[in-house]
Amino acid sequence: MSGNFGIRTDLAVESKEKYEKDNVEIKGVAIQEKYEEALDLNTTVVRIQTEQGAKAMEKPKGTYITMEAPNMSAPDEDYHREISQKLAEHLKSLMGEGEKSVLIVGLGNRDVTPDALGPYVVGNICITRHMIRKFGAASLGEEQRNPVSGIVPGVMAQTGMETLEIIRGVVKETHPDLIIAVDALAARSTRRLNRTIQITDTGINPGSGVGNHRNGLNKQVLGIPVIAIGVPTVVDAATIVNDTMESLIHALDMEDYAQKYQLIKERIPSHLNTMFVTPKDIDETVKRLSYTISEGLNLALQLA
């Protein structure tokens, strides 16, 4: 969530934008943007460097890489392959050099399509840990890879356990060097739904974007680095109304986003305040994006 108005977003780039609209400089936060015309891809790197910056952004210190591509929602395999390659480059920059044993965690609920991204991604990952342990790296042929394991811990309603409890147990038994967690996110802009990928080295709080806070998965808690990958698949009802009422709000000469959001939230029926909405083609979109992300992971986990 963001601010005192309950604006729901998991994206650092959206936290940044609320200050830009007010022309406020964020101390302790460095921002770089790059646009690639050939892919219509805009990449924003937000580095939160100080505690003051973390407080202002309402996010932990660390690096947040956001890839925004309107064409990501289209069923173009060649285009998605290029996005996978860009994702792999960013992942490698956060992973660092050298061989690492990597645990891929697919967060979410496989039975709820907007929340099934993580489980779908793990299903497409090239799992190698068992092969390397039994037969050695040579058994994988010419493509040498990091030892990779994967788990889909489910949600508390299915297991009766916190995700953290499950992952902590797996880490204790298997001793990975790095965790990469994949989850569906919430955005505050409909234009970012299924068109944005965020990668961060700060870990993740499952369910935080929809107000369902669970214990965080991060280095402080688990003792090893945690990279998180997410795609926004839902927005709340007030955000949708906000997007469709922009012209009216401008007519009222109200520029502050938080005020606009609160104004709308106060005027829509109360039962809609807790409603989250996802596109009608979410089934095929989540599956397609899961392939894009898993291919990026498979490329990143190859050893040079």
Tab-separated table of C-alpha atoms in Angstrom:
chain	number	residue	atom	x	y	z
A	1	MET	CA	0.000	0.000	0.000
A	2	SER	CA	1.051	3.594	-0.426
A	3	GLY	CA	0.450	6.590	1.747
A	4	ASN	CA	-2.380	7.267	4.147
A	5	PHE	CA	-5.051	6.806	1.509
A	6	GLY	CA	-4.611	3.074	0.987
A	7	ILE	CA	-3.449	3.311	-2.612
A	8	ARG	CA	-2.581	-0.284	-3.430
A	9	THR	CA	0.566	-0.850	-5.442
A	10	ASP	CA	3.575	-3.148	-5.321
A	11	LEU	CA	5.527	-1.146	-7.918
A	12	ALA	CA	8.379	1.153	-6.897
A	13	VAL	CA	7.965	3.103	-10.136
A	14	GLU	CA	4.432	4.067	-9.040
A	15	SER	CA	5.669	5.171	-5.627
A	16	LYS	CA	8.164	7.375	-7.498
A	17	GLU	CA	5.460	8.898	-9.698
A	18	LYS	CA	3.410	10.307	-6.848
A	19	TYR	CA	6.350	12.575	-5.988
A	20	GLU	CA	7.012	13.539	-9.602
A	21	LYS	CA	3.477	14.856	-9.973
A	22	ASP	CA	4.122	17.205	-7.063
A	23	ASN	CA	7.630	18.093	-8.365
A	24	VAL	CA	9.135	16.791	-5.118
A	25	GLU	CA	12.717	15.507	-5.080
A	26	ILE	CA	13.173	12.242	-3.180
A	27	LYS	CA	16.363	12.390	-1.143
A	28	GLY	CA	18.291	9.134	-0.980
A	29	VAL	CA	16.673	7.761	-4.155
A	30	ALA	CA	18.504	7.538	-7.508
A	31	ILE	CA	16.464	7.035	-10.673
A	32	GLN	CA	17.575	6.056	-14.182
A	33	GLU	CA	15.322	5.618	-17.206
A	34	LYS	CA	16.023	4.087	-20.602
A	35	TYR	CA	13.711	3.781	-23.582
A	36	GLU	CA	14.333	1.260	-26.367
A	37	GLU	CA	12.296	2.285	-29.395
A	38	ALA	CA	12.721	-1.014	-31.268
A	39	LEU	CA	10.925	-2.897	-28.467
A	40	ASP	CA	8.798	0.022	-27.235
A	41	LEU	CA	10.325	-0.871	-23.866
A	42	ASN	CA	10.812	1.630	-21.067
A	43	THR	CA	13.101	0.494	-18.241
A	44	THR	CA	13.242	2.393	-14.946
A	45	VAL	CA	15.852	1.598	-12.306
A	46	VAL	CA	15.025	2.959	-8.849
A	47	ARG	CA	17.782	2.645	-6.245
A	48	ILE	CA	16.701	3.420	-2.699
A	49	GLN	CA	19.986	4.220	-0.993
A	50	THR	CA	19.103	5.589	2.453
A	51	GLU	CA	16.625	4.993	5.251
A	52	GLN	CA	15.136	8.412	4.502
A	53	GLY	CA	14.533	7.350	0.916
A	54	ALA	CA	13.044	4.048	2.061
A	55	LYS	CA	10.626	5.881	4.352
A	56	ALA	CA	9.566	8.269	1.592
A	57	MET	CA	9.066	5.462	-0.947
A	58	GLU	CA	7.541	3.131	1.668
A	59	LYS	CA	9.768	0.347	0.364
A	60	PRO	CA	12.969	-1.303	1.654
A	61	LYS	CA	16.399	-0.092	0.563
A	62	GLY	CA	17.615	-1.770	-2.601
A	63	THR	CA	17.308	-1.839	-6.385
A	64	TYR	CA	13.985	-1.947	-8.246
A	65	ILE	CA	14.031	-2.531	-12.012
A	66	THR	CA	10.762	-1.976	-13.856
A	67	MET	CA	10.291	-3.067	-17.473
A	68	GLU	CA	7.212	-1.515	-19.120
A	69	ALA	CA	6.171	-2.685	-22.569
A	70	PRO	CA	2.626	-2.142	-23.925
A	71	ASN	CA	3.130	-4.979	-26.439
A	72	MET	CA	3.804	-7.464	-23.645
A	73	SER	CA	0.088	-8.239	-23.546
A	74	ALA	CA	0.116	-9.332	-27.215
A	75	PRO	CA	0.593	-13.003	-28.247
A	76	ASP	CA	3.822	-12.393	-30.185
A	77	GLU	CA	6.332	-15.159	-29.429
A	78	ASP	CA	9.292	-13.389	-31.026
A	79	TYR	CA	8.608	-10.230	-29.047
A	80	HIS	CA	8.262	-12.142	-25.781
A	81	ARG	CA	11.533	-13.923	-26.507
A	82	GLU	CA	13.284	-10.537	-26.722
A	83	ILE	CA	11.670	-9.453	-23.445
A	84	SER	CA	12.941	-12.698	-21.870
A	85	GLN	CA	16.469	-11.836	-22.984
A	86	LYS	CA	16.223	-8.360	-21.429
A	87	LEU	CA	14.864	-9.890	-18.229
A	88	ALA	CA	17.805	-12.325	-18.135
A	89	GLU	CA	20.265	-9.428	-18.415
A	90	HIS	CA	18.706	-7.639	-15.443
A	91	LEU	CA	18.602	-10.831	-13.401
A	92	LYS	CA	22.282	-11.502	-14.023
A	93	SER	CA	23.148	-7.978	-12.888
A	94	LEU	CA	21.409	-8.630	-9.561
A	95	MET	CA	22.672	-12.199	-9.148
A	96	GLY	CA	26.342	-11.363	-9.516
A	97	GLU	CA	29.109	-13.567	-10.862
A	98	GLY	CA	29.934	-17.195	-10.108
A	99	GLU	CA	28.051	-20.456	-9.731
A	100	LYS	CA	25.117	-20.388	-7.324
A	101	SER	CA	22.610	-22.902	-6.075
A	102	VAL	CA	19.260	-21.210	-6.749
A	103	LEU	CA	15.834	-21.952	-5.270
A	104	ILE	CA	12.910	-20.699	-7.403
A	105	VAL	CA	9.790	-20.037	-5.325
A	106	GLY	CA	6.449	-19.762	-7.123
A	107	LEU	CA	4.227	-17.727	-4.821
A	108	GLY	CA	0.470	-17.611	-5.200
A	109	ASN	CA	-2.550	-19.833	-5.672
A	110	ARG	CA	-2.605	-22.076	-8.734
A	111	ASP	CA	-6.425	-22.295	-8.503
A	112	VAL	CA	-6.942	-18.511	-8.800
A	113	THR	CA	-5.757	-17.439	-12.240
A	114	PRO	CA	-4.654	-13.840	-11.474
A	115	ASP	CA	-2.587	-15.266	-8.599
A	116	ALA	CA	-1.193	-18.273	-10.494
A	117	LEU	CA	1.813	-16.616	-12.132
A	118	GLY	CA	4.363	-17.959	-9.647
A	119	PRO	CA	3.224	-21.597	-9.798
A	120	TYR	CA	3.070	-21.471	-13.616
A	121	VAL	CA	6.617	-20.089	-13.838
A	122	VAL	CA	8.057	-22.847	-11.645
A	123	GLY	CA	6.337	-25.387	-13.890
A	124	ASN	CA	8.389	-24.093	-16.844
A	125	ILE	CA	11.783	-23.850	-15.113
A	126	CYS	CA	14.677	-26.129	-16.064
A	127	ILE	CA	15.242	-27.885	-12.707
A	128	THR	CA	18.806	-29.189	-12.454
A	129	ARG	CA	19.802	-29.653	-8.795
A	130	HIS	CA	18.900	-33.350	-8.623
A	131	MET	CA	20.687	-34.133	-11.898
A	132	ILE	CA	23.857	-32.301	-10.894
A	133	ARG	CA	23.895	-33.945	-7.446
A	134	LYS	CA	23.483	-37.430	-8.881
A	135	PHE	CA	25.347	-37.343	-12.189
A	136	GLY	CA	27.431	-34.160	-12.103
A	137	ALA	CA	27.225	-31.013	-14.240
A	138	ALA	CA	28.414	-32.936	-17.327
A	139	SER	CA	25.060	-34.773	-17.410
A	140	LEU	CA	23.420	-31.574	-18.648
A	141	GLY	CA	25.435	-31.562	-21.863
A	142	GLU	CA	26.848	-28.406	-23.369
A	143	GLU	CA	24.502	-26.029	-21.530
A	144	GLN	CA	26.109	-25.732	-18.102
A	145	ARG	CA	23.685	-24.387	-15.520
A	146	ASN	CA	23.555	-23.370	-11.915
A	147	PRO	CA	22.010	-26.005	-9.636
A	148	VAL	CA	18.318	-25.036	-9.655
A	149	SER	CA	15.503	-26.305	-7.456
A	150	GLY	CA	11.903	-25.127	-7.292
A	151	ILE	CA	8.939	-25.121	-4.954
A	152	VAL	CA	5.317	-23.952	-5.037
A	153	PRO	CA	4.411	-23.494	-1.352
A	154	GLY	CA	0.762	-22.663	-1.969
A	155	VAL	CA	-1.213	-20.299	0.266
A	156	MET	CA	-2.166	-20.524	3.916
A	157	ALA	CA	-5.759	-21.528	3.134
A	158	GLN	CA	-4.394	-24.615	1.359
A	159	THR	CA	-1.570	-25.577	3.734
A	160	GLY	CA	-2.342	-24.044	7.122
A	161	MET	CA	1.242	-22.757	7.153
A	162	GLU	CA	2.861	-19.413	6.510
A	163	THR	CA	4.844	-19.318	3.269
A	164	LEU	CA	7.852	-18.212	5.308
A	165	GLU	CA	7.644	-21.326	7.490
A	166	ILE	CA	7.770	-23.582	4.436
A	167	ILE	CA	10.580	-21.698	2.691
A	168	ARG	CA	12.637	-21.456	5.878
A	169	GLY	CA	12.439	-25.235	6.243
A	170	VAL	CA	13.471	-25.822	2.623
A	171	VAL	CA	16.402	-23.397	2.960
A	172	LYS	CA	17.564	-25.162	6.122
A	173	GLU	CA	17.574	-28.569	4.408
A	174	THR	CA	18.838	-27.701	0.908
A	175	HIS	CA	21.190	-24.735	1.579
A	176	PRO	CA	20.654	-22.640	-1.585
A	177	ASP	CA	22.846	-19.589	-2.176
A	178	LEU	CA	20.012	-17.506	-3.604
A	179	ILE	CA	16.212	-17.429	-3.729
A	180	ILE	CA	14.271	-16.045	-6.684
A	181	ALA	CA	10.607	-15.547	-5.786
A	182	VAL	CA	7.942	-14.973	-8.449
A	183	ASP	CA	4.553	-13.502	-7.601
A	184	ALA	CA	1.580	-11.633	-9.046
A	185	LEU	CA	1.437	-7.975	-8.002
A	186	ALA	CA	-1.109	-5.178	-7.694
A	187	ALA	CA	-0.823	-1.872	-9.572
A	188	ARG	CA	-2.551	1.469	-9.246
A	189	SER	CA	-2.693	2.030	-13.014
A	190	THR	CA	-4.710	-0.107	-15.419
A	191	ARG	CA	-2.220	0.592	-18.229
A	192	ARG	CA	0.403	-1.468	-16.377
A	193	LEU	CA	-1.694	-4.617	-16.026
A	194	ASN	CA	0.135	-7.554	-17.646
A	195	ARG	CA	2.485	-5.101	-19.384
A	196	THR	CA	5.041	-4.592	-16.621
A	197	ILE	CA	7.715	-6.715	-14.954
A	198	GLN	CA	9.405	-5.612	-11.722
A	199	ILE	CA	12.667	-7.173	-10.531
A	200	THR	CA	14.096	-6.280	-7.127
A	201	ASP	CA	16.836	-7.495	-4.796
A	202	THR	CA	14.849	-6.593	-1.656
A	203	GLY	CA	12.711	-9.725	-1.432
A	204	ILE	CA	8.940	-9.718	-1.275
A	205	ASN	CA	5.914	-9.566	1.032
A	206	PRO	CA	3.366	-12.017	-0.420
A	207	GLY	CA	-0.144	-10.560	-0.701
A	208	SER	CA	0.793	-7.024	0.385
A	209	GLY	CA	-0.613	-5.389	-2.744
A	210	VAL	CA	-4.136	-6.622	-2.032
A	211	GLY	CA	-3.971	-5.934	1.693
A	212	ASN	CA	-3.312	-9.571	2.651
A	213	HIS	CA	-0.008	-9.127	4.474
A	214	ARG	CA	2.131	-12.209	5.081
A	215	ASN	CA	5.598	-12.502	6.559
A	216	GLY	CA	8.267	-11.168	4.208
A	217	LEU	CA	10.765	-13.274	2.298
A	218	ASN	CA	14.061	-11.379	2.400
A	219	LYS	CA	17.721	-11.672	3.304
A	220	GLN	CA	17.165	-10.393	6.834
A	221	VAL	CA	14.736	-13.220	7.576
A	222	LEU	CA	16.161	-16.097	5.515
A	223	GLY	CA	19.880	-15.322	5.700
A	224	ILE	CA	20.463	-15.473	1.921
A	225	PRO	CA	19.740	-12.958	-0.871
A	226	VAL	CA	16.178	-12.919	-2.245
A	227	ILE	CA	15.404	-11.574	-5.715
A	228	ALA	CA	11.732	-10.992	-6.469
A	229	ILE	CA	10.060	-10.936	-9.887
A	230	GLY	CA	6.482	-9.772	-10.261
A	231	VAL	CA	3.849	-8.769	-12.799
A	232	PRO	CA	0.792	-6.684	-11.841
A	233	THR	CA	-2.319	-8.690	-12.689
A	234	VAL	CA	-4.953	-6.821	-10.633
A	235	VAL	CA	-6.027	-3.298	-9.713
A	236	ASP	CA	-8.658	-2.273	-7.187
A	237	ALA	CA	-12.048	-0.847	-8.134
A	238	ALA	CA	-11.209	2.702	-7.047
A	239	THR	CA	-8.232	2.719	-9.416
A	240	ILE	CA	-10.430	1.765	-12.370
A	241	VAL	CA	-12.891	4.513	-11.544
A	242	ASN	CA	-9.959	6.921	-11.186
A	243	ASP	CA	-8.604	6.053	-14.627
A	244	THR	CA	-11.989	6.570	-16.282
A	245	MET	CA	-12.716	9.813	-14.412
A	246	GLU	CA	-9.407	11.589	-15.076
A	247	SER	CA	-11.006	14.217	-17.293
A	248	LEU	CA	-13.594	15.032	-14.637
A	249	ILE	CA	-10.941	15.335	-11.951
A	250	HIS	CA	-8.891	17.692	-14.106
A	251	ALA	CA	-12.011	19.788	-14.552
A	252	LEU	CA	-12.186	20.023	-10.764
A	253	ASP	CA	-8.561	21.293	-10.841
A	254	MET	CA	-7.366	18.645	-8.409
A	255	GLU	CA	-3.828	17.487	-9.237
A	256	ASP	CA	-2.831	15.446	-6.192
A	257	TYR	CA	-3.279	11.734	-6.912
A	258	ALA	CA	-3.904	10.732	-3.293
A	259	GLN	CA	-6.673	13.324	-2.984
A	260	LYS	CA	-8.244	12.160	-6.248
A	261	TYR	CA	-8.097	8.545	-5.139
A	262	GLN	CA	-9.642	9.327	-1.752
A	263	LEU	CA	-12.386	11.450	-3.326
A	264	ILE	CA	-13.374	8.593	-5.622
A	265	LYS	CA	-13.086	5.977	-2.890
A	266	GLU	CA	-15.462	7.928	-0.661
A	267	ARG	CA	-18.072	8.125	-3.413
A	268	ILE	CA	-18.160	4.594	-4.783
A	269	PRO	CA	-20.263	1.946	-2.958
A	270	SER	CA	-18.469	0.596	0.105
A	271	HIS	CA	-18.553	-3.011	-1.093
A	272	LEU	CA	-16.432	-2.003	-4.109
A	273	ASN	CA	-13.587	-0.679	-1.928
A	274	THR	CA	-12.324	-4.223	-1.340
A	275	MET	CA	-12.899	-5.428	-4.902
A	276	PHE	CA	-9.960	-6.216	-7.191
A	277	VAL	CA	-10.400	-6.537	-10.941
A	278	THR	CA	-8.395	-8.347	-13.598
A	279	PRO	CA	-8.669	-8.417	-17.429
A	280	LYS	CA	-11.062	-10.921	-19.027
A	281	ASP	CA	-8.245	-12.653	-20.957
A	282	ILE	CA	-6.229	-13.254	-17.783
A	283	ASP	CA	-6.062	-17.046	-18.293
A	284	GLU	CA	-4.078	-16.967	-21.532
A	285	THR	CA	-2.194	-13.816	-20.509
A	286	VAL	CA	-0.831	-15.291	-17.272
A	287	LYS	CA	0.242	-18.456	-19.062
A	288	ARG	CA	1.991	-16.454	-21.774
A	289	LEU	CA	3.764	-14.220	-19.241
A	290	SER	CA	4.795	-17.263	-17.206
A	291	TYR	CA	6.645	-18.567	-20.273
A	292	THR	CA	8.270	-15.158	-20.788
A	293	ILE	CA	9.525	-15.028	-17.204
A	294	SER	CA	10.571	-18.671	-17.015
A	295	GLU	CA	12.535	-18.320	-20.262
A	296	GLY	CA	14.268	-15.258	-18.833
A	297	LEU	CA	15.123	-17.240	-15.712
A	298	ASN	CA	16.390	-20.221	-17.701
A	299	LEU	CA	18.661	-17.908	-19.715
A	300	ALA	CA	19.927	-16.105	-16.607
A	301	LEU	CA	20.712	-19.378	-14.829
A	302	GLN	CA	22.950	-20.679	-17.603
A	303	LEU	CA	26.616	-20.513	-16.748
A	304	ALA	CA	28.756	-18.581	-19.227
